[in-house]
Amino acid sequence: MRHMHHTLRILPATIKNMQPDNDASVTEAVDGSVSVVFDLQINSLTAVKKAVYKFAADCAAVLSTKEPNQLEVKLSFPDTTDLVDKRAVVRAFCNEVIDQDLREQIACETEATRNLILAQAFSKTSLLQQD
Amino acid sequence: MIDLAVDKPGKFKTLENYNQSLKEGYKLLPFRFIRLDEERYVLTNDVGEYLVISQGSLPAFVNKTIEPGSGLYNDLKSKHFLLDDDSSIALELVAMKYRTKMQQVSSFTGLHMFVVTLRCDHSCPYCQVSRQSEDRATFDMTIETAAKCLDFTFRSPSPSIKIEFQGGEPFLNFDLIKWIVLEAKRRNEQHQKDVEFVIATNLALLTDDILSFCLEQDVHLSTSLDGPQDLHLANRPRPGSDSYQKVISGINRVRAVLGPDKISALMTTTKASLGRSKEIIDEYMRQGFNAIFLRPLSPYGFAIKTKWYQSYDVQDWLTFYFEGLDYIIELNKRGYPFVELYAGIILNKMFSPWGTGYVDLQSPAGLGISAILFNYNAEVYASDESRMLAEMGDKQFCLGNIHENSYEEIMLSEALLNPIEQSIVESVPGCQDCGFQPYCGSDPVYHYATQKDSVGHKALSGFCKKNMAIMRRLISLMEDDAEAKKILLSWVKV
């Protein structure tokens, strides 16, 4: 069977429920799967992978690169998932990618401080080797 | 009139000095976040502080555009989410708070559970320990085994030792309990630890002799009360169908002889409990309790074999739990002080400077290092749930045999070190970035039992779903209902 994609035909009334808060492109295939394309110059691969992991109970995901810096995530849902639930999951998934990106930024920026705090916290214990 | 703006040498810096430091911007301190709802985020940090902010404020905060001196800026600063030139002491303070939170780990094993028998007079279909009805020789702990278990117990560096007697029904081997209590006290004359004793019992076999011994030796009792008579009888059958009368009469006798604070009760939620949380709470109040621990069934023992565990899912239980929690808050608002103990544990993790010692909600998990269990047959287990799993034929968390293995062999066994390492939420997939991490844990035995993996996939985890839902509800309640917040804060033991 030919794998067809089409832009969601639920505009504009319900697009608010499906559309993510970032610029990811969202399309729904006739088999019910939903593809979301992320620009890897904006969203990191790790952030997308972490979001996929978090939504494993709601949908299965296949990741593939379409073009340089274009990451496609194809989300497949259980047959029992209705359209309303599906839209909610896709929207939450895209928002989770944004959150994961922000988490990466915060972790990177605060890593040195965190190490300093932990070293200070345990400096008077035998956990740190005394040279 | 004194001009405070004049910059003179003295004890205090000038106002301009503070304003200048604020103008130089702020640094982020390490924190995590999670969505509370459609409009708000919860920010948390390693020392357990949390702050709820609007969705738009989070990127503004991370991008350093929060106005110094604003209400949000001051909240972020006072709760250790940001650092500016005016808060040079903050890092040391955060380190000290973190060390205080983690102090329980250095105390090491406090709770030592002795399964003195697996025999029981009840035949509860949800029994998670797979009790036995007969064969005293096979299913009772011997004095020789108990003596070795006491050797092990007093090797613990913890200054506080709690010895908890479990079953089956421990009263069926009460002679051994007496021996252990007296022998532990004799040995403690040398060790000088703070030693407590608790018996987990259904109270059906309570006698005056048992009560006298408990009074003389200051032994506490913990029992099971599942709710009103019909519910308790359905959940906890025994010959004569009198388990409810026995437990109520037992509670009253214990209170009369030992005192009102020497008996506590636990409930277990079965399918028949769903929709009846108010009746169950009313029953606890009627019996004079001022707290209840609303507990779901665990995936072990007869609860699995009889399919009682599978008879409801996490969402069903959460509906039950939140009905109960709302009712308890309503009771408090009407002037009846009453506590839901699981919420109380989480609230303590949020607001107390110390860890709670609740083994399922700590990192690393309390397996062996907070609590350890000696089974009737001399096997040593990492937790109560570990031996429940073993009774189903899976000895994954069996740490050794008290007659065959040394303290060092047991405490340094791979069977213990591996799951402990796998329960450190700071590095567990799915937990590492979670905004609720400071209040949560990663129960390796539960995840092994349900997913055959001690780490577990948290997206598929009932443990994760349950705890995240409860934490969201508690924080939402505190944000949106000032009276509820006051009540919930009264459950924190500082």
Short mmCIF file of C-alpha atoms in Angstrom, two decimals, chain B:
data_model
loop_
_atom_site.label_atom_id
_atom_site.label_comp_id
_atom_site.label_asym_id
_atom_site.label_seq_id
_atom_site.Cartn_x
_atom_site.Cartn_y
_atom_site.Cartn_z
CA MET B 1 18.02 63.59 60.60
CA ILE B 2 20.53 60.92 59.62
CA ASP B 3 21.26 60.60 55.90
CA LEU B 4 21.32 56.85 55.25
CA ALA B 5 22.42 57.31 51.66
CA VAL B 6 25.79 58.74 52.65
CA ASP B 7 28.48 56.15 52.02
CA LYS B 8 30.36 55.98 55.30
CA PRO B 9 32.53 53.23 56.62
CA GLY B 10 30.45 51.11 58.97
CA LYS B 11 28.69 47.82 59.51
CA PHE B 12 26.26 48.07 56.61
CA LYS B 13 26.64 48.33 52.87
CA THR B 14 24.79 51.15 51.15
CA LEU B 15 21.56 50.72 49.23
CA GLU B 16 23.41 51.59 46.01
CA ASN B 17 25.78 48.73 46.66
CA TYR B 18 22.86 46.26 46.63
CA ASN B 19 21.24 47.83 43.59
CA GLN B 20 24.54 47.65 41.72
CA SER B 21 24.91 43.94 42.41
CA LEU B 22 21.39 43.29 41.10
CA LYS B 23 22.14 45.16 37.90
CA GLU B 24 24.96 42.76 37.15
CA GLY B 25 22.48 39.99 36.49
CA TYR B 26 21.99 36.54 37.91
CA LYS B 27 23.19 32.98 37.36
CA LEU B 28 20.94 29.94 37.26
CA LEU B 29 21.32 27.42 40.05
CA PRO B 30 20.66 23.75 39.11
CA PHE B 31 16.94 22.98 38.94
CA ARG B 32 14.41 20.75 37.22
CA PHE B 33 10.89 21.53 36.06
CA ILE B 34 7.69 19.83 35.00
CA ARG B 35 4.33 21.04 33.75
CA LEU B 36 1.80 21.34 36.55
CA ASP B 37 -1.09 21.98 34.16
CA GLU B 38 -1.79 23.86 30.92
CA GLU B 39 -0.71 27.21 32.37
CA ARG B 40 1.92 26.50 35.00
CA TYR B 41 5.26 24.87 35.61
CA VAL B 42 6.66 23.47 38.87
CA LEU B 43 10.34 24.22 39.45
CA THR B 44 12.21 22.05 41.96
CA ASN B 45 15.80 21.74 43.10
CA ASP B 46 17.95 19.16 44.85
CA VAL B 47 17.29 20.57 48.30
CA GLY B 48 13.55 20.02 47.85
CA GLU B 49 12.38 23.60 47.29
CA TYR B 50 9.61 24.10 44.77
CA LEU B 51 8.09 27.10 43.06
CA VAL B 52 5.11 27.28 40.71
CA ILE B 53 5.47 29.82 37.91
CA SER B 54 3.51 30.70 34.80
CA GLN B 55 4.36 29.07 31.49
CA GLY B 56 5.74 32.33 30.11
CA SER B 57 7.92 33.01 33.13
CA LEU B 58 10.06 29.89 32.70
CA PRO B 59 11.82 30.89 29.46
CA ALA B 60 12.06 34.44 30.78
CA PHE B 61 13.80 33.14 33.88
CA VAL B 62 16.18 30.92 31.91
CA ASN B 63 16.93 33.78 29.51
CA LYS B 64 17.72 36.06 32.48
CA THR B 65 15.04 38.65 31.84
CA ILE B 66 13.31 38.50 35.22
CA GLU B 67 13.34 41.96 36.76
CA PRO B 68 15.63 42.10 39.82
CA GLY B 69 13.70 42.93 42.94
CA SER B 70 10.37 41.74 41.50
CA GLY B 71 8.26 39.29 43.49
CA LEU B 72 9.18 36.42 41.19
CA TYR B 73 12.88 37.31 41.35
CA ASN B 74 12.82 37.31 45.13
CA ASP B 75 10.96 33.99 45.23
CA LEU B 76 13.46 32.40 42.84
CA LYS B 77 16.34 33.76 44.87
CA SER B 78 15.03 32.80 48.30
CA LYS B 79 14.32 29.26 47.12
CA HIS B 80 17.77 28.81 45.58
CA PHE B 81 16.86 28.85 41.90
CA LEU B 82 19.13 31.78 41.09
CA LEU B 83 22.33 33.28 42.36
CA ASP B 84 23.35 36.94 42.18
CA ASP B 85 26.24 38.92 43.59
CA ASP B 86 24.20 39.62 46.67
CA SER B 87 23.88 35.93 47.61
CA SER B 88 27.45 34.73 48.04
CA ILE B 89 26.48 32.46 50.95
CA ALA B 90 23.89 30.63 48.83
CA LEU B 91 26.11 27.86 47.51
CA GLU B 92 27.29 26.84 50.96
CA LEU B 93 23.73 27.01 52.23
CA VAL B 94 22.45 24.81 49.39
CA ALA B 95 25.26 22.31 50.01
CA MET B 96 24.39 22.16 53.69
CA LYS B 97 20.69 21.65 52.95
CA TYR B 98 21.53 18.90 50.48
CA ARG B 99 23.75 17.14 53.00
CA THR B 100 20.96 17.34 55.60
CA LYS B 101 18.47 15.80 53.16
CA MET B 102 20.87 12.94 52.47
CA GLN B 103 21.84 12.34 56.08
CA GLN B 104 19.61 9.28 56.38
CA VAL B 105 21.87 7.38 53.97
CA SER B 106 24.79 7.61 56.39
CA SER B 107 22.65 6.22 59.23
CA PHE B 108 22.39 2.93 57.32
CA THR B 109 20.01 0.09 58.17
CA GLY B 110 17.48 0.98 60.85
CA LEU B 111 14.49 -1.30 60.20
CA HIS B 112 15.07 -5.04 60.69
CA MET B 113 12.07 -7.24 59.88
CA PHE B 114 11.83 -10.74 61.34
CA VAL B 115 9.34 -13.08 59.64
CA VAL B 116 8.83 -15.30 62.68
CA THR B 117 6.32 -17.53 60.89
CA LEU B 118 4.58 -17.80 57.55
CA ARG B 119 1.58 -19.51 59.13
CA CYS B 120 -1.63 -17.51 59.39
CA ASP B 121 -5.15 -18.00 60.73
CA HIS B 122 -6.61 -15.76 58.00
CA SER B 123 -7.02 -16.71 54.33
CA CYS B 124 -7.05 -13.31 52.63
CA PRO B 125 -7.25 -13.66 48.81
CA TYR B 126 -5.03 -10.59 48.40
CA CYS B 127 -2.32 -11.87 50.77
CA GLN B 128 0.92 -10.58 49.31
CA VAL B 129 3.19 -12.82 51.37
CA SER B 130 1.62 -16.17 50.33
CA ARG B 131 0.87 -17.31 53.90
CA GLN B 132 0.78 -20.99 54.86
CA SER B 133 -1.80 -22.66 57.05
CA GLU B 134 0.08 -25.61 58.49
CA ASP B 135 3.43 -27.26 59.23
CA ARG B 136 4.99 -25.50 62.14
CA ALA B 137 8.37 -27.16 61.55
CA THR B 138 8.69 -25.81 58.02
CA PHE B 139 7.26 -22.32 58.27
CA ASP B 140 8.39 -21.06 61.70
CA MET B 141 11.70 -19.32 62.38
CA THR B 142 13.91 -21.16 64.88
CA ILE B 143 15.78 -19.70 67.86
CA GLU B 144 19.10 -20.56 66.17
CA THR B 145 18.12 -18.52 63.12
CA ALA B 146 16.79 -15.65 65.26
CA ALA B 147 20.06 -15.52 67.20
CA LYS B 148 22.06 -15.18 63.97
CA CYS B 149 19.64 -12.48 62.78
CA LEU B 150 20.26 -10.54 65.99
CA ASP B 151 24.02 -10.84 65.43
CA PHE B 152 23.43 -9.25 62.03
CA THR B 153 21.07 -6.59 63.39
CA PHE B 154 23.58 -5.31 65.91
CA ARG B 155 26.26 -5.04 63.21
CA SER B 156 24.30 -2.11 61.77
CA PRO B 157 25.99 1.24 62.45
CA SER B 158 22.59 2.89 62.87
CA PRO B 159 22.09 4.37 66.35
CA SER B 160 18.37 3.57 66.06
CA ILE B 161 17.17 0.03 65.46
CA LYS B 162 13.57 -0.94 64.89
CA ILE B 163 12.75 -4.65 65.02
CA GLU B 164 9.46 -5.43 63.31
CA PHE B 165 7.86 -8.85 63.60
CA GLN B 166 6.06 -9.98 60.49
CA GLY B 167 4.19 -13.04 59.29
CA GLY B 168 1.99 -14.87 58.42
CA GLU B 169 0.55 -14.06 61.80
CA PRO B 170 3.43 -13.43 64.23
CA PHE B 171 1.34 -14.30 67.33
CA LEU B 172 1.43 -17.94 66.11
CA ASN B 173 5.11 -17.97 67.09
CA PHE B 174 4.91 -15.60 70.04
CA ASP B 175 7.40 -17.59 72.15
CA LEU B 176 10.07 -16.69 69.61
CA ILE B 177 9.05 -13.01 69.66
CA LYS B 178 9.48 -13.02 73.45
CA TRP B 179 12.90 -14.58 73.13
CA ILE B 180 14.02 -12.08 70.48
CA VAL B 181 12.80 -9.03 72.45
CA LEU B 182 14.49 -10.12 75.68
CA GLU B 183 17.68 -11.20 73.92
CA ALA B 184 17.86 -7.96 71.91
CA LYS B 185 17.49 -5.93 75.08
CA ARG B 186 20.16 -8.00 76.80
CA ARG B 187 22.59 -7.46 73.92
CA ASN B 188 21.73 -3.77 73.73
CA GLU B 189 23.10 -3.23 77.22
CA GLN B 190 26.45 -3.36 75.49
CA HIS B 191 25.51 -1.55 72.24
CA GLN B 192 23.36 1.20 73.82
CA LYS B 193 21.29 1.81 70.71
CA ASP B 194 17.77 3.16 70.61
CA VAL B 195 15.80 -0.07 70.04
CA GLU B 196 12.07 -0.26 69.27
CA PHE B 197 9.82 -3.28 68.70
CA VAL B 198 6.67 -3.54 66.59
CA ILE B 199 4.47 -6.54 65.85
CA ALA B 200 2.43 -6.51 62.63
CA THR B 201 -0.60 -8.58 63.59
CA ASN B 202 -4.25 -9.12 62.67
CA LEU B 203 -4.98 -9.19 66.45
CA ALA B 204 -7.30 -12.21 66.18
CA LEU B 205 -5.09 -14.30 68.48
CA LEU B 206 -4.41 -11.55 71.03
CA THR B 207 -4.31 -12.81 74.62
CA ASP B 208 -3.88 -11.19 78.02
CA ASP B 209 -0.42 -12.77 78.29
CA ILE B 210 0.64 -11.16 75.01
CA LEU B 211 -0.69 -7.80 76.17
CA SER B 212 1.15 -8.09 79.49
CA PHE B 213 4.41 -8.85 77.71
CA CYS B 214 3.96 -5.94 75.30
CA LEU B 215 3.23 -3.63 78.24
CA GLU B 216 6.27 -4.79 80.20
CA GLN B 217 8.63 -4.58 77.21
CA ASP B 218 7.14 -1.50 75.51
CA VAL B 219 6.22 -3.31 72.28
CA HIS B 220 4.04 -1.49 69.74
CA LEU B 221 1.41 -3.15 67.58
CA SER B 222 0.37 -2.51 64.01
CA THR B 223 -2.76 -4.07 62.56
CA SER B 224 -4.89 -4.25 59.41
CA LEU B 225 -8.28 -2.58 59.16
CA ASP B 226 -9.71 -2.46 55.64
CA GLY B 227 -12.86 -0.48 56.38
CA PRO B 228 -16.43 -1.09 57.55
CA GLN B 229 -17.44 -4.56 58.73
CA ASP B 230 -18.72 -5.96 55.42
CA LEU B 231 -15.64 -4.79 53.50
CA HIS B 232 -13.16 -6.00 56.13
CA LEU B 233 -14.89 -9.41 56.31
CA ALA B 234 -14.90 -9.80 52.53
CA ASN B 235 -11.22 -8.88 52.26
CA ARG B 236 -9.96 -10.76 55.30
CA PRO B 237 -11.79 -14.09 55.78
CA ARG B 238 -11.00 -16.46 58.65
CA PRO B 239 -12.83 -19.41 60.20
CA GLY B 240 -15.88 -18.10 62.05
CA SER B 241 -16.11 -15.01 59.82
CA ASP B 242 -15.19 -12.84 62.77
CA SER B 243 -12.07 -11.01 61.58
CA TYR B 244 -13.76 -7.61 61.96
CA GLN B 245 -15.00 -8.27 65.52
CA LYS B 246 -11.58 -9.64 66.46
CA VAL B 247 -9.65 -6.66 65.14
CA ILE B 248 -11.97 -4.04 66.68
CA SER B 249 -11.99 -5.81 70.01
CA GLY B 250 -8.20 -6.19 69.78
CA ILE B 251 -7.69 -2.48 69.05
CA ASN B 252 -9.76 -1.56 72.10
CA ARG B 253 -7.94 -4.02 74.36
CA VAL B 254 -4.53 -2.76 73.22
CA ARG B 255 -5.54 0.84 73.85
CA ALA B 256 -6.92 -0.01 77.29
CA VAL B 257 -3.77 -1.87 78.41
CA LEU B 258 -0.89 -0.31 76.45
CA GLY B 259 -2.27 3.16 75.77
CA PRO B 260 -3.89 4.87 72.78
CA ASP B 261 -0.64 5.53 70.92
CA LYS B 262 0.61 1.91 70.91
CA ILE B 263 -1.59 0.69 68.07
CA SER B 264 -1.73 1.80 64.45
CA ALA B 265 -3.64 0.38 61.49
CA LEU B 266 -3.11 -0.04 57.76
CA MET B 267 -5.69 -0.58 55.03
CA THR B 268 -5.37 -2.26 51.65
CA THR B 269 -7.50 -1.18 48.69
CA THR B 270 -9.30 -3.99 46.88
CA LYS B 271 -11.78 -3.72 44.03
CA ALA B 272 -14.55 -3.81 46.64
CA SER B 273 -13.02 -0.70 48.28
CA LEU B 274 -13.35 1.45 45.16
CA GLY B 275 -16.03 4.10 45.57
CA ARG B 276 -16.04 3.60 49.36
CA SER B 277 -13.16 5.81 50.47
CA LYS B 278 -15.44 8.00 52.63
CA GLU B 279 -16.88 4.96 54.43
CA ILE B 280 -13.38 3.60 55.05
CA ILE B 281 -12.19 6.94 56.45
CA ASP B 282 -15.33 7.21 58.58
CA GLU B 283 -14.59 3.74 59.97
CA TYR B 284 -11.08 4.83 60.94
CA MET B 285 -12.46 7.91 62.68
CA ARG B 286 -15.14 5.83 64.43
CA GLN B 287 -12.41 3.54 65.77
CA GLY B 288 -10.47 6.50 67.16
CA PHE B 289 -7.69 6.78 64.60
CA ASN B 290 -6.56 10.23 63.52
CA ALA B 291 -4.78 9.08 60.35
CA ILE B 292 -5.10 6.60 57.52
CA PHE B 293 -2.65 5.25 54.93
CA LEU B 294 -4.59 4.74 51.69
CA ARG B 295 -2.62 1.88 50.10
CA PRO B 296 -3.06 0.13 46.78
CA LEU B 297 -2.52 -3.60 46.36
CA SER B 298 1.04 -4.62 45.49
CA PRO B 299 1.92 -6.99 42.63
CA TYR B 300 2.99 -9.94 44.76
CA GLY B 301 1.80 -13.26 46.20
CA PHE B 302 -1.82 -14.35 46.24
CA ALA B 303 -2.82 -10.86 45.02
CA ILE B 304 -1.38 -11.94 41.66
CA LYS B 305 -2.43 -15.60 41.85
CA THR B 306 -6.07 -14.76 42.62
CA LYS B 307 -5.99 -11.86 40.10
CA TRP B 308 -7.11 -9.39 42.79
CA TYR B 309 -4.15 -7.17 41.88
CA GLN B 310 -5.27 -7.04 38.24
CA SER B 311 -8.89 -6.29 39.19
CA TYR B 312 -8.33 -2.52 39.08
CA ASP B 313 -5.73 -0.26 37.50
CA VAL B 314 -3.71 2.73 38.69
CA GLN B 315 -6.28 5.19 37.39
CA ASP B 316 -9.07 3.43 39.33
CA TRP B 317 -6.95 3.62 42.46
CA LEU B 318 -6.10 7.28 41.91
CA THR B 319 -9.81 8.09 41.62
CA PHE B 320 -10.33 6.26 44.92
CA TYR B 321 -7.34 8.01 46.50
CA PHE B 322 -8.33 11.52 45.44
CA GLU B 323 -11.91 11.01 46.63
CA GLY B 324 -10.43 10.03 49.98
CA LEU B 325 -7.94 12.89 50.05
CA ASP B 326 -10.62 15.46 49.19
CA TYR B 327 -12.85 14.03 51.91
CA ILE B 328 -10.05 14.18 54.49
CA ILE B 329 -9.34 17.81 53.62
CA GLU B 330 -13.06 18.53 53.90
CA LEU B 331 -13.12 16.87 57.33
CA ASN B 332 -10.21 19.05 58.43
CA LYS B 333 -11.98 22.16 57.16
CA ARG B 334 -14.96 21.14 59.30
CA GLY B 335 -12.70 20.93 62.34
CA TYR B 336 -11.79 17.23 62.50
CA PRO B 337 -7.99 16.88 62.38
CA PHE B 338 -7.19 13.80 60.29
CA VAL B 339 -4.14 12.90 58.19
CA GLU B 340 -3.61 10.89 55.00
CA LEU B 341 -0.22 9.38 55.70
CA TYR B 342 1.09 8.86 52.16
CA ALA B 343 0.43 12.51 51.33
CA GLY B 344 2.09 13.29 54.65
CA ILE B 345 5.27 11.47 53.59
CA ILE B 346 5.45 13.41 50.31
CA LEU B 347 4.73 16.71 52.06
CA ASN B 348 7.52 15.97 54.52
CA LYS B 349 9.85 15.41 51.60
CA MET B 350 8.81 18.82 50.28
CA PHE B 351 8.95 20.85 53.46
CA SER B 352 11.08 19.07 56.05
CA PRO B 353 14.84 19.65 56.00
CA TRP B 354 15.40 15.92 56.55
CA GLY B 355 14.70 12.85 54.45
CA THR B 356 11.69 10.78 55.45
CA GLY B 357 13.31 7.34 55.51
CA TYR B 358 10.34 5.97 53.54
CA VAL B 359 12.20 3.36 51.52
CA ASP B 360 10.15 3.53 48.31
CA LEU B 361 10.52 7.30 47.96
CA GLN B 362 14.21 7.81 48.44
CA SER B 363 17.29 7.80 46.26
CA PRO B 364 18.95 5.39 46.40
CA ALA B 365 16.10 3.09 47.42
CA GLY B 366 16.17 1.85 50.99
CA LEU B 367 16.78 -1.77 49.97
CA GLY B 368 18.99 -3.29 52.65
CA ILE B 369 20.53 0.06 53.55
CA SER B 370 17.40 1.39 55.29
CA ALA B 371 15.46 -1.81 55.86
CA ILE B 372 16.28 -5.52 55.66
CA LEU B 373 14.24 -8.67 56.16
CA PHE B 374 15.08 -12.03 57.74
CA ASN B 375 12.76 -14.71 56.45
CA TYR B 376 11.50 -17.61 58.59
CA ASN B 377 13.81 -19.96 56.64
CA ALA B 378 17.03 -18.00 57.37
CA GLU B 379 17.13 -16.27 53.99
CA VAL B 380 17.87 -12.55 53.99
CA TYR B 381 15.98 -10.20 51.68
CA ALA B 382 16.40 -6.61 50.60
CA SER B 383 12.83 -5.69 51.58
CA ASP B 384 9.43 -7.05 52.53
CA GLU B 385 8.40 -7.00 48.87
CA SER B 386 11.54 -8.97 47.95
CA ARG B 387 10.48 -11.92 50.09
CA MET B 388 6.93 -11.64 48.70
CA LEU B 389 8.46 -12.09 45.26
CA ALA B 390 10.52 -15.04 46.54
CA GLU B 391 7.39 -16.81 47.78
CA MET B 392 6.26 -16.66 44.14
CA GLY B 393 9.42 -18.53 43.17
CA ASP B 394 11.65 -15.60 42.15
CA LYS B 395 14.62 -15.04 44.44
CA GLN B 396 16.10 -12.12 42.51
CA PHE B 397 16.48 -10.03 45.69
CA CYS B 398 17.59 -12.80 48.05
CA LEU B 399 20.85 -11.54 49.56
CA GLY B 400 22.01 -14.75 51.17
CA ASN B 401 21.46 -17.05 54.13
CA ILE B 402 22.01 -15.91 57.70
CA HIS B 403 23.74 -19.20 58.60
CA GLU B 404 25.94 -19.36 55.52
CA ASN B 405 26.89 -15.79 54.68
CA SER B 406 28.65 -13.07 56.64
CA TYR B 407 27.39 -9.51 57.16
CA GLU B 408 29.90 -8.30 54.59
CA GLU B 409 28.93 -10.94 52.04
CA ILE B 410 25.26 -10.03 52.36
CA MET B 411 25.63 -6.24 52.39
CA LEU B 412 28.11 -6.27 49.52
CA SER B 413 26.30 -8.86 47.40
CA GLU B 414 25.59 -8.07 43.77
CA ALA B 415 21.94 -8.88 44.54
CA LEU B 416 21.89 -5.79 46.74
CA LEU B 417 24.39 -3.43 45.13
CA ASN B 418 22.92 -3.75 41.64
CA PRO B 419 19.34 -2.73 42.46
CA ILE B 420 20.59 0.04 44.77
CA GLU B 421 22.67 1.47 41.95
CA GLN B 422 19.73 1.11 39.57
CA SER B 423 17.47 3.07 41.92
CA ILE B 424 19.46 6.30 42.00
CA VAL B 425 16.89 8.59 40.38
CA GLU B 426 19.51 11.19 39.51
CA SER B 427 20.66 8.81 36.76
CA VAL B 428 17.58 6.69 35.97
CA PRO B 429 16.05 7.21 32.49
CA GLY B 430 12.75 9.01 32.85
CA CYS B 431 13.58 10.16 36.40
CA GLN B 432 16.77 12.07 35.66
CA ASP B 433 15.01 15.16 34.32
CA CYS B 434 11.72 14.81 36.17
CA GLY B 435 10.59 17.87 38.09
CA PHE B 436 9.24 15.68 40.90
CA GLN B 437 12.55 13.87 41.38
CA PRO B 438 13.44 15.39 44.79
CA TYR B 439 10.24 13.92 46.25
CA CYS B 440 10.26 10.55 44.53
CA GLY B 441 12.17 7.29 44.23
CA SER B 442 12.48 4.36 41.86
CA ASP B 443 11.28 1.18 43.51
CA PRO B 444 13.45 -1.55 41.88
CA VAL B 445 11.46 -4.47 43.30
CA TYR B 446 8.16 -3.11 41.97
CA HIS B 447 9.64 -2.50 38.55
CA TYR B 448 11.25 -5.92 38.47
CA ALA B 449 7.94 -7.53 39.49
CA THR B 450 5.95 -5.67 36.84
CA GLN B 451 8.49 -5.26 34.00
CA LYS B 452 11.20 -7.83 34.83
CA ASP B 453 13.63 -4.92 34.92
CA SER B 454 14.78 -3.23 38.13
CA VAL B 455 15.14 0.13 36.38
CA GLY B 456 11.86 -0.14 34.52
CA HIS B 457 10.45 2.00 31.75
CA LYS B 458 8.91 4.87 33.65
CA ALA B 459 6.46 5.72 30.88
CA LEU B 460 4.90 2.30 31.48
CA SER B 461 5.24 2.34 35.25
CA GLY B 462 2.24 2.31 37.59
CA PHE B 463 4.56 3.51 40.37
CA CYS B 464 5.50 6.57 38.32
CA LYS B 465 1.93 7.31 37.24
CA LYS B 466 0.67 7.07 40.81
CA ASN B 467 3.31 9.26 42.37
CA MET B 468 3.32 11.94 39.69
CA ALA B 469 -0.46 12.25 39.89
CA ILE B 470 -0.37 12.58 43.69
CA MET B 471 2.45 15.14 43.64
CA ARG B 472 0.65 17.21 41.00
CA ARG B 473 -2.54 17.13 43.06
CA LEU B 474 -0.83 18.12 46.29
CA ILE B 475 0.99 21.06 44.70
CA SER B 476 -2.16 22.18 42.87
CA LEU B 477 -4.11 22.06 46.10
CA MET B 478 -1.50 24.17 47.87
CA GLU B 479 -1.44 26.70 45.03
CA ASP B 480 -5.17 27.02 44.55
CA ASP B 481 -6.73 26.53 47.99
CA ALA B 482 -5.19 28.50 50.85
CA GLU B 483 -7.16 26.62 53.48
CA ALA B 484 -6.13 23.25 52.05
CA LYS B 485 -2.50 24.43 52.04
CA LYS B 486 -2.71 25.25 55.73
CA ILE B 487 -4.12 21.78 56.43
CA LEU B 488 -1.52 19.99 54.31
CA LEU B 489 1.32 21.93 55.93
CA SER B 490 0.02 20.84 59.35
CA TRP B 491 0.89 17.25 58.30
CA VAL B 492 4.59 18.14 58.07
CA LYS B 493 6.62 17.09 61.10
CA VAL B 494 9.46 19.57 61.33
#
